[in-house]
mmCIF file of C-alpha atoms in Angstrom:
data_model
loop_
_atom_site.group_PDB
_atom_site.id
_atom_site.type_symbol
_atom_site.label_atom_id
_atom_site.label_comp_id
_atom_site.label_asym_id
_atom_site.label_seq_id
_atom_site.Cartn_x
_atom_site.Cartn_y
_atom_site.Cartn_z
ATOM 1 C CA UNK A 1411 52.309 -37.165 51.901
ATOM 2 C CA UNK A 1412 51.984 -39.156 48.589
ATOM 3 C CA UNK A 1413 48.365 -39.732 49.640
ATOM 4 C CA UNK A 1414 47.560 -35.477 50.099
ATOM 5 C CA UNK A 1415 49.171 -35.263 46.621
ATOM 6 C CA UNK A 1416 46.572 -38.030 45.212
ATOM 7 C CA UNK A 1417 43.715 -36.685 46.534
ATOM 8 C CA UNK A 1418 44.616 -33.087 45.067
ATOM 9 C CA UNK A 1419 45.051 -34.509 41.781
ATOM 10 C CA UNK A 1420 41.722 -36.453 41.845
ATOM 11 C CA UNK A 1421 39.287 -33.421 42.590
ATOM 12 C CA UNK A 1422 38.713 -31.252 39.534
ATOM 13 C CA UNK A 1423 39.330 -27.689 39.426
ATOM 14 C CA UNK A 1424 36.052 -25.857 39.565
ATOM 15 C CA UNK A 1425 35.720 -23.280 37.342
ATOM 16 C CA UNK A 1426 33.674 -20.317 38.097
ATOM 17 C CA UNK A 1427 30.257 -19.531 36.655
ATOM 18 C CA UNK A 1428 31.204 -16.185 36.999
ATOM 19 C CA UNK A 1429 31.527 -15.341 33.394
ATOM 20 C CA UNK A 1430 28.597 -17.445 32.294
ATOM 21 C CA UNK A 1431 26.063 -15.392 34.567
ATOM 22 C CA UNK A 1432 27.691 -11.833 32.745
ATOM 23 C CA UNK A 1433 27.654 -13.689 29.475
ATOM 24 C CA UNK A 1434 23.925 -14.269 30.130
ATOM 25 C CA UNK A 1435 22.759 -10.453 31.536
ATOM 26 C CA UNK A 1436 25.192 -8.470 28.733
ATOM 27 C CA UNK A 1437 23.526 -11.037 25.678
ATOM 28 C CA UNK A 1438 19.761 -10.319 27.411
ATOM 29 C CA UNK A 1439 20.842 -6.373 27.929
ATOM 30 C CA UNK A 1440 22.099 -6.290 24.227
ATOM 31 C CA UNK A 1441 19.153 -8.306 23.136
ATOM 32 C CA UNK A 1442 16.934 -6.060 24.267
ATOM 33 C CA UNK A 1443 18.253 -2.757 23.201
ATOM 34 C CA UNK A 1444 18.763 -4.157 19.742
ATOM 35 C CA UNK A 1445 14.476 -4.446 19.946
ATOM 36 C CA UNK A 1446 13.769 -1.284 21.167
ATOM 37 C CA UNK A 1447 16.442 0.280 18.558
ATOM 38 C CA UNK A 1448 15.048 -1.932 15.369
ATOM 39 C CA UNK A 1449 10.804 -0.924 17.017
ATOM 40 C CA UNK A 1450 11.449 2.553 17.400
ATOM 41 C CA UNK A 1451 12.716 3.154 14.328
ATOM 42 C CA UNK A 1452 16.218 4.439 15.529
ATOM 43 C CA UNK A 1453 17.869 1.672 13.392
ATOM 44 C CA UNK A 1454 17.076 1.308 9.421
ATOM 45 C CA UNK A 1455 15.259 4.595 8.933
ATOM 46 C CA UNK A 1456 12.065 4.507 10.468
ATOM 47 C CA UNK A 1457 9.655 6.683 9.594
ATOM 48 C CA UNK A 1458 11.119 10.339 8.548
ATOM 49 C CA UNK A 1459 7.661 12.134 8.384
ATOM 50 C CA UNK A 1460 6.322 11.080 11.435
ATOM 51 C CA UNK A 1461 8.101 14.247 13.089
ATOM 52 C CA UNK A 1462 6.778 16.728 10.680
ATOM 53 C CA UNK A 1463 3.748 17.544 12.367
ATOM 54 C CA UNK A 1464 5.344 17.912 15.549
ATOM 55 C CA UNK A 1465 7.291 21.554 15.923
ATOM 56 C CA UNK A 1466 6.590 24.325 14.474
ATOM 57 C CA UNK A 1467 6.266 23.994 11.024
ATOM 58 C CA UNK A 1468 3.926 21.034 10.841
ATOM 59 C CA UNK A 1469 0.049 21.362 10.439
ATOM 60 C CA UNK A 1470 -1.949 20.453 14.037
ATOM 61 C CA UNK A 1471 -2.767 17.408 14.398
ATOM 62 C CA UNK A 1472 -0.876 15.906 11.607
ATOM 63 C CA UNK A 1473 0.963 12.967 11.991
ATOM 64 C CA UNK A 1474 3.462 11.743 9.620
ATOM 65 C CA UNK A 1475 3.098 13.094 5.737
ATOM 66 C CA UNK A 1476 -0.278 13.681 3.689
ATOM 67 C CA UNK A 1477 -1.639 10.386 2.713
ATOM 68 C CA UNK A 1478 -2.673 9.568 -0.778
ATOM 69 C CA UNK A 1479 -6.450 8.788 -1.330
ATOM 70 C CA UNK A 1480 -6.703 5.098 -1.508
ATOM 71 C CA UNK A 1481 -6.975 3.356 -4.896
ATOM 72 C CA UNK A 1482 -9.462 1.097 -3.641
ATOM 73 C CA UNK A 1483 -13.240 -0.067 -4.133
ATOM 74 C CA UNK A 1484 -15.364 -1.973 -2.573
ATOM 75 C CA UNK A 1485 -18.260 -3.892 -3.610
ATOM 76 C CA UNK A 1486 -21.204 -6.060 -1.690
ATOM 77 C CA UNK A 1487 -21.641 -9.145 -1.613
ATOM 78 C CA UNK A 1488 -25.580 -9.279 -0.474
ATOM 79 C CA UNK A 1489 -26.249 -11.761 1.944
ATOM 80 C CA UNK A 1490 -26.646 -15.635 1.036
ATOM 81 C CA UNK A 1491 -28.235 -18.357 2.810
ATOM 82 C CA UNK A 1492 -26.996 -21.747 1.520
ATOM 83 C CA UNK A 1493 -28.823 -24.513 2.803
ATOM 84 C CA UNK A 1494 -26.619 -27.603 3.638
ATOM 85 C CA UNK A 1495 -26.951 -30.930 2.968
ATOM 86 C CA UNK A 1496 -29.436 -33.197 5.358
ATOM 87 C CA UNK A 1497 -27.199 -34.736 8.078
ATOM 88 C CA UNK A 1498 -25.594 -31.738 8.929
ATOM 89 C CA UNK A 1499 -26.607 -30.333 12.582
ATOM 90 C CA UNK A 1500 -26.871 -26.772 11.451
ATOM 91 C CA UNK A 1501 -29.376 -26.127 8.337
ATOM 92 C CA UNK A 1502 -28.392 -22.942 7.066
ATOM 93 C CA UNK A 1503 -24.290 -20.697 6.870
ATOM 94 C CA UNK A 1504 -25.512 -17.095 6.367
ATOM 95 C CA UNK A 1505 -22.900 -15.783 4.238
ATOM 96 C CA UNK A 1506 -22.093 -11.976 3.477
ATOM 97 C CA UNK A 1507 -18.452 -10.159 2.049
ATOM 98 C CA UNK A 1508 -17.597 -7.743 0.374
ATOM 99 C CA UNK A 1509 -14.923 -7.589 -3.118
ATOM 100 C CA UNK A 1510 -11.718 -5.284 -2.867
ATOM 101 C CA UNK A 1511 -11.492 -4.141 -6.219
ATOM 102 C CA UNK A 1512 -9.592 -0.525 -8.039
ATOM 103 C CA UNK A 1513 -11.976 1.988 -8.909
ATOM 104 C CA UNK A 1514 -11.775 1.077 -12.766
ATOM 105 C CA UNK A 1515 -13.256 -2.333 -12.169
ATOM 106 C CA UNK A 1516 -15.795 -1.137 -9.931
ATOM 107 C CA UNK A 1517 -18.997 -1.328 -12.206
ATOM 108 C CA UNK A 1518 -17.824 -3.896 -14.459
ATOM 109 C CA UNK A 1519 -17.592 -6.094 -11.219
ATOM 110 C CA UNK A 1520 -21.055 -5.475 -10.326
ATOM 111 C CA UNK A 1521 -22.555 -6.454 -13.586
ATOM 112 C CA UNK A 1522 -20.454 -9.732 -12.967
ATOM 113 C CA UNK A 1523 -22.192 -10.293 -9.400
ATOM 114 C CA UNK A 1524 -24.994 -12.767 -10.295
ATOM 115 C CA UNK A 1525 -22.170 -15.042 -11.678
ATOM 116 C CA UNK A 1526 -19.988 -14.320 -8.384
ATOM 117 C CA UNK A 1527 -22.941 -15.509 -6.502
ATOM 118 C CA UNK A 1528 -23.389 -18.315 -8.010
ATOM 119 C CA UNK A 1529 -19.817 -19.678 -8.152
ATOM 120 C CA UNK A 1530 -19.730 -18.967 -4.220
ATOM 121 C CA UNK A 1531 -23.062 -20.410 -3.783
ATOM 122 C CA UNK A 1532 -21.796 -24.038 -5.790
ATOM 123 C CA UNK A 1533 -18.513 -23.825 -3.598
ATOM 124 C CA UNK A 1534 -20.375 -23.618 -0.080
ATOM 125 C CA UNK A 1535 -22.638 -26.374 -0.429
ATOM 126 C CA UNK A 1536 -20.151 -28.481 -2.038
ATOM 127 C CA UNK A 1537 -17.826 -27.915 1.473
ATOM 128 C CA UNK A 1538 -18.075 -30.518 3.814
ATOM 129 C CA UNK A 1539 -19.455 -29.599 6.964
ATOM 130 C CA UNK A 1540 -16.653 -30.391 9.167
ATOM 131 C CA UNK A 1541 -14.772 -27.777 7.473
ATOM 132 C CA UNK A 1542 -17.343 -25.459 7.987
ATOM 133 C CA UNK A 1543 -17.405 -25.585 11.472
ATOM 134 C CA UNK A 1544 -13.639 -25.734 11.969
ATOM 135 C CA UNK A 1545 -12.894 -22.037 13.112
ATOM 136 C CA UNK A 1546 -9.097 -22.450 11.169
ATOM 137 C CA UNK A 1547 -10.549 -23.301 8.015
ATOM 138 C CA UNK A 1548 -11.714 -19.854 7.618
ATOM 139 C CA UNK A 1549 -9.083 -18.722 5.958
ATOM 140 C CA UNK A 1550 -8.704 -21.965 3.511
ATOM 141 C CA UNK A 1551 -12.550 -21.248 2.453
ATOM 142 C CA UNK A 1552 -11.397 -17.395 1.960
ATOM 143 C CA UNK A 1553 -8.360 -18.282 -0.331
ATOM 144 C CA UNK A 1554 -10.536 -20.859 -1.948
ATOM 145 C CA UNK A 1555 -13.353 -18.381 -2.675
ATOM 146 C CA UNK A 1556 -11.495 -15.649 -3.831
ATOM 147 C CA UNK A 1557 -9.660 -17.824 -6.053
ATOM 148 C CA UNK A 1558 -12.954 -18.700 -7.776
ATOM 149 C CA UNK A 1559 -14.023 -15.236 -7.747
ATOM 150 C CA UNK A 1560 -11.542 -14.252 -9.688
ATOM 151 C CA UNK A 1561 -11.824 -17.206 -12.246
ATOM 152 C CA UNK A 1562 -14.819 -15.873 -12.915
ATOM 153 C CA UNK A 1563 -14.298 -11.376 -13.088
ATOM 154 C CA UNK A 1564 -10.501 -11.969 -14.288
ATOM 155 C CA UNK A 1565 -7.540 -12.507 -12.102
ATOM 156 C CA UNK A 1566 -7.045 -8.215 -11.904
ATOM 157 C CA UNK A 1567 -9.829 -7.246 -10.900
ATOM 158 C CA UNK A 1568 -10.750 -8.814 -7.462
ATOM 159 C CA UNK A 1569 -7.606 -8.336 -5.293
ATOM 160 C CA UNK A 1570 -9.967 -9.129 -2.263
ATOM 161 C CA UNK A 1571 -12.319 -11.517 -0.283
ATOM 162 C CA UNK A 1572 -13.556 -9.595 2.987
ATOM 163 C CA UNK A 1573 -16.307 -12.057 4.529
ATOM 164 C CA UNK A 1574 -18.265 -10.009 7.062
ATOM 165 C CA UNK A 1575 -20.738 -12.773 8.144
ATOM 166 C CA UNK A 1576 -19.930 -16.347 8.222
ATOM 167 C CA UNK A 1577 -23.106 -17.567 10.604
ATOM 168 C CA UNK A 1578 -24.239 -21.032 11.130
ATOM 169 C CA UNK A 1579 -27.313 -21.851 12.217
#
């Protein structure tokens, strides 16, 4: 008898994993409600004229309220080809972007574009070609030539680097 009473004591309760496996589903079912309520919009406001073109009061085809004309220019970049430096495999990076700018500073960023081109043409052959052809540097050569950009129009007037070609050959 002592022996039954030893070998009771000796094996560990096991507890049930019961209430971990509801734990689990009612944190993944709450989980995902809480995304669907904070996408849709149904938690913190989401957008409150998106239903006013829907109904009967709201113009066809609307969708949301009137939008304001954008307060934004654009101006060319023309097309560069810098030619790099001899040991590099490709000869030539055709370059082309164009300057987000307001309205105001339009024109008087347009007279400023042969000095524009020329600060971007110094910073692209000065690059090292392994940086060229590294697809994530893109957006280090972007920051860097905007930067210099607007060194040379003013630092409100270019708000924007938009490269449209970046072409190696």
């Amino acid at each position: 008898m002592a022996a039954t009473d030893m070998a009771e004591a000796e094996e560990p309760a096991k507890s049930s994993k019961k209430p971990l496996i509801i734990g689990v589903a009612l944190a993944l079912i709450l989980g995902g409600g809480a995304f669907f309520a904070l996408y849709s919009g149904m938690i913190l406001g989401g957008d409150a004229g998106a239903d006013a073109g829907h109904g009967a009061g709201g113009k066809e085809g609307a969708h949301g309220a009137e939008s304001a004309p954008l307060d934004v220019a654009f101006v060319p970049i023309e097309q560069m080809i810098i030619s790099l430096g001899p040991d590099a495999q490709s000869r030539h990076l055709r370059f082309e972007a164009q300057l987000e700018v307001g309205p105001a500073y339009q024109q008087e960023v347009t007279l400023l574009m042969p000095r524009v081109l020329d600060v971007l043409n110094s910073y692209l052959r000065a690059v090292d070609m392994a940086e060229l052809e590294d697809p994530t540097m893109l957006i280090t050569l972007r920051a860097q030539m905007l930067r210099r950009v607007q060194l040379v129009t003013g630092d409100d007037r270019v708000r924007d680097l938009l490269i449209t070609e970046f072409v190696l050959n």
